[in-house]
Amino acid sequence: MLDEQTEPPDVFGGATAAPAPWPAGYPEGYAVVDVETTGLGRDDRIVSAAVYRLDAHGEVQDHWYSPVNPQRDPGPVWIHGLTSAMLADAPLFPEIADALAERLAGRVLVAHNAVFDWSMLAREYARARSAAPVEHRLCTIVLAKELRLPLANHKLESLAAHYGVVQRRAHHALDDARVLAEAFRPSLRLAAAAELPLPLHVCRPLTEWVDGPAPVPGPRYGRLYGSGPHGSWRPARRRPACPYPNPGRLEPGGPLVQGMRVAFTGDTGTERELLEDRATEAGLHVASSVSRLTSLLVTNDPDSSTSKAVRARQVGTPVIDERAFGELLKAVRPASGVHG
């Protein structure tokens, strides 16, 4: 059952006249989103989701919230406050997918660290054999940086304090979405007044998902999640060192060779970690950054403003898209002098 009564009615400041002229290329509406999850990994699940719909000038139109039964332990309860008992009768994600999609459709998804919220949503929709109707996302951290806001850090609480927005229940999806909606509106208007192009990023739904009949994980507190609010609960993601020397850059029309350093950036149709796993299994070195030693960059948006794409253009790193990379992965050449 959807829950829209968890928070008292929201009181935003009195509506003010939108700045004029408004940039013609700005979106016509926004969906400010926050999700709480069982963790930060690719197999983690959403335990609650909230959306504030805003019009073109950042004025609130409505809001929506629902808890979600993750069908597993809820993870860091000390952060989001949702226990297994509280979620036992909550709807499963496929049961709220249509209602959530209705609130996202035709709007730019806005979130604080938007790549995380979008990745979690994309995975949940992929598990439900569907796709979120989102074409672009906007990260309020990136927008704050481009506006050069004088923030001590880029936490949501710092952005809220900058604009005098009061947090009522930190890490509750509905309140976090409310806080972000209130903070996004003045940021949007600052950007409009400066005629700043909004940092929109293309969202690609997952077209491939390997989820299989894996067993439901048991409780993961203790060593993995830590024993309290100060513990580290993000599981480490370490790959084995590549055993092959770097043979250099990918040549135009040439093959991938074991030992090549490959970096990824931007959204992919195949889950990113799955692509990285395939690269590692083929004997490639998955790099976390781009340098002159990087053999190739895989991206579906070579003109994007991500740090990896910008650096690739600066140093001349070869760039190919996901589809071409998938084809090259079918015939990776063995490292020279390593295989008989």
mmCIF file of C-alpha atoms in Angstrom:
data_model
loop_
_atom_site.group_PDB
_atom_site.id
_atom_site.type_symbol
_atom_site.label_atom_id
_atom_site.label_comp_id
_atom_site.label_asym_id
_atom_site.label_seq_id
_atom_site.Cartn_x
_atom_site.Cartn_y
_atom_site.Cartn_z
ATOM 1 C CA MET A 1 0.000 0.000 0.000
ATOM 2 C CA LEU A 2 1.348 3.375 -0.953
ATOM 3 C CA ASP A 3 2.059 5.718 1.907
ATOM 4 C CA GLU A 4 1.642 9.427 1.297
ATOM 5 C CA GLN A 5 0.885 10.378 4.891
ATOM 6 C CA THR A 6 4.224 9.718 6.578
ATOM 7 C CA GLU A 7 5.124 13.397 6.605
ATOM 8 C CA PRO A 8 2.944 16.371 7.538
ATOM 9 C CA PRO A 9 1.858 18.651 4.683
ATOM 10 C CA ASP A 10 4.862 20.378 3.182
ATOM 11 C CA VAL A 11 5.106 24.112 3.525
ATOM 12 C CA PHE A 12 7.264 25.697 0.877
ATOM 13 C CA GLY A 13 7.911 29.380 0.886
ATOM 14 C CA GLY A 14 5.413 31.548 -0.907
ATOM 15 C CA ALA A 15 5.607 31.192 -4.646
ATOM 16 C CA THR A 16 7.709 33.826 -6.294
ATOM 17 C CA ALA A 17 7.545 34.997 -9.867
ATOM 18 C CA ALA A 18 9.793 32.974 -12.113
ATOM 19 C CA PRO A 19 12.762 34.840 -13.548
ATOM 20 C CA ALA A 20 12.292 36.138 -17.071
ATOM 21 C CA PRO A 21 13.428 35.412 -19.609
ATOM 22 C CA TRP A 22 13.710 31.717 -18.786
ATOM 23 C CA PRO A 23 16.281 29.747 -20.856
ATOM 24 C CA ALA A 24 14.434 28.205 -23.788
ATOM 25 C CA GLY A 25 16.297 24.918 -23.650
ATOM 26 C CA TYR A 26 15.512 24.090 -20.023
ATOM 27 C CA PRO A 27 13.366 21.028 -19.242
ATOM 28 C CA GLU A 28 9.611 21.331 -18.808
ATOM 29 C CA GLY A 29 9.497 19.406 -15.553
ATOM 30 C CA TYR A 30 11.535 17.571 -12.948
ATOM 31 C CA ALA A 31 11.131 14.521 -10.717
ATOM 32 C CA VAL A 32 13.183 14.949 -7.556
ATOM 33 C CA VAL A 33 13.943 11.450 -6.346
ATOM 34 C CA ASP A 34 15.392 9.783 -3.288
ATOM 35 C CA VAL A 35 15.715 6.059 -2.632
ATOM 36 C CA GLU A 36 16.855 4.273 0.503
ATOM 37 C CA THR A 37 18.500 0.913 -0.046
ATOM 38 C CA THR A 38 19.862 -2.220 1.579
ATOM 39 C CA GLY A 39 23.369 -1.182 0.557
ATOM 40 C CA LEU A 40 25.404 0.252 -2.298
ATOM 41 C CA GLY A 41 26.186 -2.841 -4.385
ATOM 42 C CA ARG A 42 24.704 -4.065 -7.665
ATOM 43 C CA ASP A 43 22.713 -6.749 -5.846
ATOM 44 C CA ASP A 44 21.284 -4.413 -3.225
ATOM 45 C CA ARG A 45 17.628 -3.451 -3.241
ATOM 46 C CA ILE A 46 15.430 -0.410 -2.709
ATOM 47 C CA VAL A 47 13.569 -0.268 0.625
ATOM 48 C CA SER A 48 11.766 3.037 0.063
ATOM 49 C CA ALA A 49 11.313 5.578 -2.706
ATOM 50 C CA ALA A 50 9.971 9.123 -2.910
ATOM 51 C CA VAL A 51 9.318 11.571 -5.730
ATOM 52 C CA TYR A 52 8.538 15.289 -5.712
ATOM 53 C CA ARG A 53 7.280 16.483 -9.071
ATOM 54 C CA LEU A 54 8.274 20.044 -9.963
ATOM 55 C CA ASP A 55 7.241 22.243 -12.855
ATOM 56 C CA ALA A 56 9.637 23.936 -15.260
ATOM 57 C CA HIS A 57 10.538 26.641 -12.721
ATOM 58 C CA GLY A 58 10.994 24.332 -9.753
ATOM 59 C CA GLU A 59 7.575 24.794 -8.119
ATOM 60 C CA VAL A 60 6.201 21.699 -6.377
ATOM 61 C CA GLN A 61 3.239 20.027 -8.050
ATOM 62 C CA ASP A 62 2.820 16.935 -5.862
ATOM 63 C CA HIS A 63 4.731 14.244 -3.992
ATOM 64 C CA TRP A 64 4.612 10.466 -3.565
ATOM 65 C CA TYR A 65 6.225 7.925 -1.266
ATOM 66 C CA SER A 66 6.215 4.187 -0.730
ATOM 67 C CA PRO A 67 8.153 1.692 1.358
ATOM 68 C CA VAL A 68 9.328 -1.355 -0.622
ATOM 69 C CA ASN A 69 9.768 -4.930 0.535
ATOM 70 C CA PRO A 70 13.306 -5.843 -0.633
ATOM 71 C CA GLN A 71 12.714 -9.583 -0.105
ATOM 72 C CA ARG A 72 15.890 -9.759 1.977
ATOM 73 C CA ASP A 73 17.386 -8.165 5.079
ATOM 74 C CA PRO A 74 16.979 -4.370 5.004
ATOM 75 C CA GLY A 75 20.686 -3.621 5.500
ATOM 76 C CA PRO A 76 21.726 -0.565 7.531
ATOM 77 C CA VAL A 77 18.590 -0.066 9.635
ATOM 78 C CA TRP A 78 20.454 2.492 11.758
ATOM 79 C CA ILE A 79 20.607 4.719 8.657
ATOM 80 C CA HIS A 80 17.182 4.432 7.011
ATOM 81 C CA GLY A 81 15.235 3.200 10.044
ATOM 82 C CA LEU A 82 13.266 0.527 8.149
ATOM 83 C CA THR A 83 13.263 -2.893 9.826
ATOM 84 C CA SER A 84 12.256 -6.238 8.370
ATOM 85 C CA ALA A 85 9.042 -6.130 10.404
ATOM 86 C CA MET A 86 8.177 -2.681 9.054
ATOM 87 C CA LEU A 87 8.738 -3.828 5.471
ATOM 88 C CA ALA A 88 7.082 -7.226 5.720
ATOM 89 C CA ASP A 89 3.738 -5.982 4.374
ATOM 90 C CA ALA A 90 5.167 -3.313 2.059
ATOM 91 C CA PRO A 91 4.622 -3.749 -1.691
ATOM 92 C CA LEU A 92 7.274 -5.409 -3.825
ATOM 93 C CA PHE A 93 8.997 -3.162 -6.366
ATOM 94 C CA PRO A 94 7.057 -4.573 -9.367
ATOM 95 C CA GLU A 95 3.870 -3.575 -7.531
ATOM 96 C CA ILE A 96 4.878 0.095 -7.391
ATOM 97 C CA ALA A 97 6.802 0.206 -10.679
ATOM 98 C CA ASP A 98 3.905 1.629 -12.724
ATOM 99 C CA ALA A 99 2.969 4.258 -10.128
ATOM 100 C CA LEU A 100 6.594 5.353 -9.888
ATOM 101 C CA ALA A 101 7.024 5.380 -13.664
ATOM 102 C CA GLU A 102 3.964 7.621 -13.998
ATOM 103 C CA ARG A 103 5.688 10.201 -11.790
ATOM 104 C CA LEU A 104 8.995 9.984 -13.656
ATOM 105 C CA ALA A 105 7.647 10.070 -17.203
ATOM 106 C CA GLY A 106 8.546 13.088 -19.290
ATOM 107 C CA ARG A 107 10.706 14.631 -16.570
ATOM 108 C CA VAL A 108 14.359 15.032 -15.750
ATOM 109 C CA LEU A 109 15.276 12.876 -12.770
ATOM 110 C CA VAL A 110 16.938 15.046 -10.111
ATOM 111 C CA ALA A 111 18.857 13.497 -7.219
ATOM 112 C CA HIS A 112 21.781 14.152 -4.909
ATOM 113 C CA ASN A 113 24.486 11.862 -6.334
ATOM 114 C CA ALA A 114 22.092 11.032 -9.139
ATOM 115 C CA VAL A 115 24.141 8.212 -10.634
ATOM 116 C CA PHE A 116 23.441 6.153 -7.501
ATOM 117 C CA ASP A 117 19.672 6.730 -7.392
ATOM 118 C CA TRP A 118 19.399 6.144 -11.136
ATOM 119 C CA SER A 119 21.495 2.945 -10.983
ATOM 120 C CA MET A 120 19.330 1.516 -8.195
ATOM 121 C CA LEU A 121 16.137 2.375 -10.082
ATOM 122 C CA ALA A 122 17.472 0.998 -13.370
ATOM 123 C CA ARG A 123 18.363 -2.307 -11.697
ATOM 124 C CA GLU A 124 14.981 -2.605 -10.001
ATOM 125 C CA TYR A 125 13.144 -1.958 -13.248
ATOM 126 C CA ALA A 126 15.405 -4.445 -15.055
ATOM 127 C CA ARG A 127 14.594 -7.090 -12.439
ATOM 128 C CA ALA A 128 10.913 -6.343 -13.063
ATOM 129 C CA ARG A 129 11.539 -6.826 -16.809
ATOM 130 C CA SER A 130 10.700 -3.190 -17.450
ATOM 131 C CA ALA A 131 12.420 0.179 -17.797
ATOM 132 C CA ALA A 132 12.040 3.536 -16.097
ATOM 133 C CA PRO A 133 10.772 6.236 -18.503
ATOM 134 C CA VAL A 134 13.725 8.531 -17.810
ATOM 135 C CA GLU A 135 15.828 10.069 -20.555
ATOM 136 C CA HIS A 136 18.017 12.446 -18.549
ATOM 137 C CA ARG A 137 19.150 12.934 -14.984
ATOM 138 C CA LEU A 138 20.591 15.925 -13.167
ATOM 139 C CA CYS A 139 22.887 15.616 -10.159
ATOM 140 C CA THR A 140 22.517 18.431 -7.635
ATOM 141 C CA ILE A 141 26.114 17.873 -6.501
ATOM 142 C CA VAL A 142 27.329 18.621 -10.029
ATOM 143 C CA LEU A 143 24.983 21.606 -10.300
ATOM 144 C CA ALA A 144 26.237 23.011 -6.979
ATOM 145 C CA LYS A 145 29.814 22.739 -8.234
ATOM 146 C CA GLU A 146 28.984 24.478 -11.505
ATOM 147 C CA LEU A 147 27.219 27.243 -9.578
ATOM 148 C CA ARG A 148 30.278 27.472 -7.310
ATOM 149 C CA LEU A 149 28.139 27.479 -4.201
ATOM 150 C CA PRO A 150 30.246 28.149 -1.069
ATOM 151 C CA LEU A 151 29.658 24.757 0.558
ATOM 152 C CA ALA A 152 31.967 23.118 3.110
ATOM 153 C CA ASN A 153 31.250 19.802 1.391
ATOM 154 C CA HIS A 154 28.680 18.378 -0.969
ATOM 155 C CA LYS A 155 26.493 16.505 1.490
ATOM 156 C CA LEU A 156 22.752 17.085 1.249
ATOM 157 C CA GLU A 157 22.751 18.616 4.732
ATOM 158 C CA SER A 158 25.276 21.248 3.607
ATOM 159 C CA LEU A 159 23.242 22.163 0.525
ATOM 160 C CA ALA A 160 20.121 22.361 2.684
ATOM 161 C CA ALA A 161 21.826 24.589 5.248
ATOM 162 C CA HIS A 162 23.076 26.903 2.483
ATOM 163 C CA TYR A 163 19.489 27.626 1.460
ATOM 164 C CA GLY A 164 18.047 27.531 4.979
ATOM 165 C CA VAL A 165 16.080 24.340 4.362
ATOM 166 C CA VAL A 166 15.286 22.436 7.556
ATOM 167 C CA GLN A 167 15.755 18.667 7.558
ATOM 168 C CA ARG A 168 13.126 16.840 9.604
ATOM 169 C CA ARG A 169 14.091 13.193 9.138
ATOM 170 C CA ALA A 170 17.468 12.663 7.480
ATOM 171 C CA HIS A 171 17.653 9.444 5.443
ATOM 172 C CA HIS A 172 13.888 9.153 5.215
ATOM 173 C CA ALA A 173 13.219 9.074 1.476
ATOM 174 C CA LEU A 174 10.240 11.442 1.558
ATOM 175 C CA ASP A 175 11.941 14.047 3.719
ATOM 176 C CA ASP A 176 15.207 13.844 1.789
ATOM 177 C CA ALA A 177 13.262 14.339 -1.446
ATOM 178 C CA ARG A 178 11.443 17.328 0.086
ATOM 179 C CA VAL A 179 14.697 18.885 1.259
ATOM 180 C CA LEU A 180 16.299 18.382 -2.127
ATOM 181 C CA ALA A 181 13.263 19.818 -3.936
ATOM 182 C CA GLU A 182 13.449 22.956 -1.790
ATOM 183 C CA ALA A 183 17.195 23.284 -2.355
ATOM 184 C CA PHE A 184 16.980 22.533 -6.067
ATOM 185 C CA ARG A 185 14.536 25.334 -6.809
ATOM 186 C CA PRO A 186 16.900 28.229 -5.904
ATOM 187 C CA SER A 187 19.791 26.414 -7.579
ATOM 188 C CA LEU A 188 17.714 26.062 -10.739
ATOM 189 C CA ARG A 189 16.876 29.757 -10.684
ATOM 190 C CA LEU A 190 20.495 30.751 -10.152
ATOM 191 C CA ALA A 191 21.425 28.649 -13.168
ATOM 192 C CA ALA A 192 18.615 30.186 -15.223
ATOM 193 C CA ALA A 193 19.618 33.721 -14.287
ATOM 194 C CA ALA A 194 23.179 32.985 -15.395
ATOM 195 C CA GLU A 195 21.909 31.167 -18.513
ATOM 196 C CA LEU A 196 24.022 28.219 -17.390
ATOM 197 C CA PRO A 197 23.478 25.014 -19.397
ATOM 198 C CA LEU A 198 22.118 22.433 -16.987
ATOM 199 C CA PRO A 199 24.421 19.409 -16.429
ATOM 200 C CA LEU A 200 22.030 16.835 -17.877
ATOM 201 C CA HIS A 201 23.253 13.271 -18.286
ATOM 202 C CA VAL A 202 21.677 10.690 -20.603
ATOM 203 C CA CYS A 203 20.083 7.736 -18.783
ATOM 204 C CA ARG A 204 20.247 4.358 -20.469
ATOM 205 C CA PRO A 205 17.987 1.560 -19.207
ATOM 206 C CA LEU A 206 19.633 -1.782 -18.598
ATOM 207 C CA THR A 207 19.030 -4.062 -21.567
ATOM 208 C CA GLU A 208 20.875 -6.996 -20.028
ATOM 209 C CA TRP A 209 20.567 -8.180 -16.459
ATOM 210 C CA VAL A 210 21.981 -11.378 -14.931
ATOM 211 C CA ASP A 211 20.050 -11.914 -11.741
ATOM 212 C CA GLY A 212 19.324 -15.656 -11.807
ATOM 213 C CA PRO A 213 17.796 -17.640 -8.964
ATOM 214 C CA ALA A 214 20.435 -16.549 -6.453
ATOM 215 C CA PRO A 215 19.663 -17.360 -2.836
ATOM 216 C CA VAL A 216 18.310 -14.550 -0.703
ATOM 217 C CA PRO A 217 21.259 -13.215 1.321
ATOM 218 C CA GLY A 218 21.142 -13.698 5.063
ATOM 219 C CA PRO A 219 21.744 -10.903 7.601
ATOM 220 C CA ARG A 220 24.802 -8.899 6.635
ATOM 221 C CA TYR A 221 25.545 -6.878 9.723
ATOM 222 C CA GLY A 222 28.772 -7.273 11.709
ATOM 223 C CA ARG A 223 31.928 -7.228 9.630
ATOM 224 C CA LEU A 224 30.374 -6.185 6.304
ATOM 225 C CA TYR A 225 28.063 -3.432 7.471
ATOM 226 C CA GLY A 226 29.774 -2.479 10.720
ATOM 227 C CA SER A 227 28.216 -2.638 14.156
ATOM 228 C CA GLY A 228 26.695 0.825 14.396
ATOM 229 C CA PRO A 229 26.232 4.200 12.761
ATOM 230 C CA HIS A 230 29.975 4.816 12.551
ATOM 231 C CA GLY A 231 30.812 1.505 10.925
ATOM 232 C CA SER A 232 31.658 1.174 7.238
ATOM 233 C CA TRP A 233 28.853 -0.639 5.460
ATOM 234 C CA ARG A 234 29.934 -0.353 1.839
ATOM 235 C CA PRO A 235 31.249 -3.677 0.564
ATOM 236 C CA ALA A 236 34.684 -3.436 -0.992
ATOM 237 C CA ARG A 237 34.962 -4.111 -4.719
ATOM 238 C CA ARG A 238 38.479 -5.336 -5.511
ATOM 239 C CA ARG A 239 39.555 -7.035 -8.687
ATOM 240 C CA PRO A 240 42.589 -9.281 -9.034
ATOM 241 C CA ALA A 241 45.653 -7.647 -10.516
ATOM 242 C CA CYS A 242 45.946 -8.141 -14.261
ATOM 243 C CA PRO A 243 48.785 -10.651 -14.871
ATOM 244 C CA TYR A 244 49.622 -9.365 -18.341
ATOM 245 C CA PRO A 245 51.767 -6.397 -19.409
ATOM 246 C CA ASN A 246 50.067 -3.449 -21.086
ATOM 247 C CA PRO A 247 50.543 -3.839 -24.863
ATOM 248 C CA GLY A 248 49.588 -0.215 -25.527
ATOM 249 C CA ARG A 249 46.619 1.501 -27.086
ATOM 250 C CA LEU A 250 43.892 -0.088 -29.143
ATOM 251 C CA GLU A 251 44.744 0.354 -32.818
ATOM 252 C CA PRO A 252 42.021 1.511 -35.257
ATOM 253 C CA GLY A 253 40.351 -1.656 -36.545
ATOM 254 C CA GLY A 254 42.627 -3.773 -34.367
ATOM 255 C CA PRO A 255 41.793 -6.358 -31.716
ATOM 256 C CA LEU A 256 41.776 -6.180 -27.963
ATOM 257 C CA VAL A 257 44.898 -7.753 -26.461
ATOM 258 C CA GLN A 258 45.216 -9.180 -22.982
ATOM 259 C CA GLY A 259 46.773 -6.624 -20.657
ATOM 260 C CA MET A 260 45.122 -3.609 -22.290
ATOM 261 C CA ARG A 261 43.907 -0.993 -19.826
ATOM 262 C CA VAL A 262 40.211 -0.271 -20.384
ATOM 263 C CA ALA A 263 38.160 2.399 -18.630
ATOM 264 C CA PHE A 264 34.386 2.877 -18.666
ATOM 265 C CA THR A 265 32.285 6.015 -18.264
ATOM 266 C CA GLY A 266 28.631 6.947 -18.602
ATOM 267 C CA ASP A 267 25.554 4.751 -18.691
ATOM 268 C CA THR A 268 25.622 1.368 -20.399
ATOM 269 C CA GLY A 269 22.898 -0.970 -21.529
ATOM 270 C CA THR A 270 24.673 -3.828 -19.791
ATOM 271 C CA GLU A 271 25.180 -3.458 -16.048
ATOM 272 C CA ARG A 272 28.557 -1.715 -15.584
ATOM 273 C CA GLU A 273 29.983 -4.243 -13.135
ATOM 274 C CA LEU A 274 29.024 -7.072 -15.474
ATOM 275 C CA LEU A 275 30.935 -5.375 -18.305
ATOM 276 C CA GLU A 276 33.923 -4.931 -16.009
ATOM 277 C CA ASP A 277 33.736 -8.580 -14.958
ATOM 278 C CA ARG A 278 33.770 -9.676 -18.587
ATOM 279 C CA ALA A 279 36.750 -7.458 -19.311
ATOM 280 C CA THR A 280 38.638 -8.865 -16.330
ATOM 281 C CA GLU A 281 37.808 -12.449 -17.302
ATOM 282 C CA ALA A 282 39.140 -11.750 -20.811
ATOM 283 C CA GLY A 283 42.499 -10.669 -19.367
ATOM 284 C CA LEU A 284 42.030 -6.900 -19.600
ATOM 285 C CA HIS A 285 42.973 -4.422 -16.899
ATOM 286 C CA VAL A 286 39.948 -2.430 -15.735
ATOM 287 C CA ALA A 287 41.202 1.071 -14.958
ATOM 288 C CA SER A 288 39.451 3.489 -12.630
ATOM 289 C CA SER A 289 40.806 6.564 -14.439
ATOM 290 C CA VAL A 290 42.168 7.637 -17.814
ATOM 291 C CA SER A 291 45.815 8.463 -18.465
ATOM 292 C CA ARG A 292 48.257 8.309 -21.352
ATOM 293 C CA LEU A 293 48.690 4.619 -20.555
ATOM 294 C CA THR A 294 44.995 3.815 -20.984
ATOM 295 C CA SER A 295 44.431 1.573 -24.002
ATOM 296 C CA LEU A 296 40.818 2.557 -24.625
ATOM 297 C CA LEU A 297 37.762 4.213 -23.114
ATOM 298 C CA VAL A 298 34.331 2.621 -23.490
ATOM 299 C CA THR A 299 31.452 5.105 -23.512
ATOM 300 C CA ASN A 300 28.179 5.603 -25.331
ATOM 301 C CA ASP A 301 28.574 9.367 -25.048
ATOM 302 C CA PRO A 302 32.103 10.373 -26.167
ATOM 303 C CA ASP A 303 31.271 14.088 -26.017
ATOM 304 C CA SER A 304 30.155 13.978 -22.384
ATOM 305 C CA SER A 305 31.712 16.122 -19.670
ATOM 306 C CA THR A 306 32.705 13.250 -17.356
ATOM 307 C CA SER A 307 36.296 13.478 -16.138
ATOM 308 C CA LYS A 308 37.235 10.281 -17.999
ATOM 309 C CA ALA A 309 35.775 11.477 -21.310
ATOM 310 C CA VAL A 310 37.424 14.878 -20.969
ATOM 311 C CA ARG A 311 40.779 13.305 -20.123
ATOM 312 C CA ALA A 312 40.495 10.864 -23.041
ATOM 313 C CA ARG A 313 40.043 13.769 -25.439
ATOM 314 C CA GLN A 314 43.026 15.552 -23.886
ATOM 315 C CA VAL A 315 45.464 12.647 -24.193
ATOM 316 C CA GLY A 316 44.078 11.048 -27.339
ATOM 317 C CA THR A 317 42.879 7.812 -25.771
ATOM 318 C CA PRO A 318 40.935 5.700 -28.304
ATOM 319 C CA VAL A 319 37.189 5.748 -27.615
ATOM 320 C CA ILE A 320 34.679 3.085 -28.636
ATOM 321 C CA ASP A 321 31.058 2.490 -27.701
ATOM 322 C CA GLU A 322 29.609 -0.368 -25.704
ATOM 323 C CA ARG A 323 28.431 -2.319 -28.733
ATOM 324 C CA ALA A 324 31.835 -2.225 -30.427
ATOM 325 C CA PHE A 325 33.500 -3.244 -27.178
ATOM 326 C CA GLY A 326 31.148 -6.215 -26.881
ATOM 327 C CA GLU A 327 32.115 -7.368 -30.358
ATOM 328 C CA LEU A 328 35.836 -7.013 -29.654
ATOM 329 C CA LEU A 329 35.446 -8.976 -26.415
ATOM 330 C CA LYS A 330 34.467 -12.022 -28.471
ATOM 331 C CA ALA A 331 38.001 -12.351 -29.831
ATOM 332 C CA VAL A 332 40.570 -10.978 -27.372
ATOM 333 C CA ARG A 333 44.088 -11.763 -28.555
ATOM 334 C CA PRO A 334 46.384 -13.562 -26.047
ATOM 335 C CA ALA A 335 49.184 -11.540 -24.518
ATOM 336 C CA SER A 336 52.428 -11.836 -26.463
ATOM 337 C CA GLY A 337 54.808 -14.480 -25.130
ATOM 338 C CA VAL A 338 52.435 -15.611 -22.391
ATOM 339 C CA HIS A 339 50.464 -18.397 -24.089
ATOM 340 C CA GLY A 340 52.454 -21.245 -25.605
#
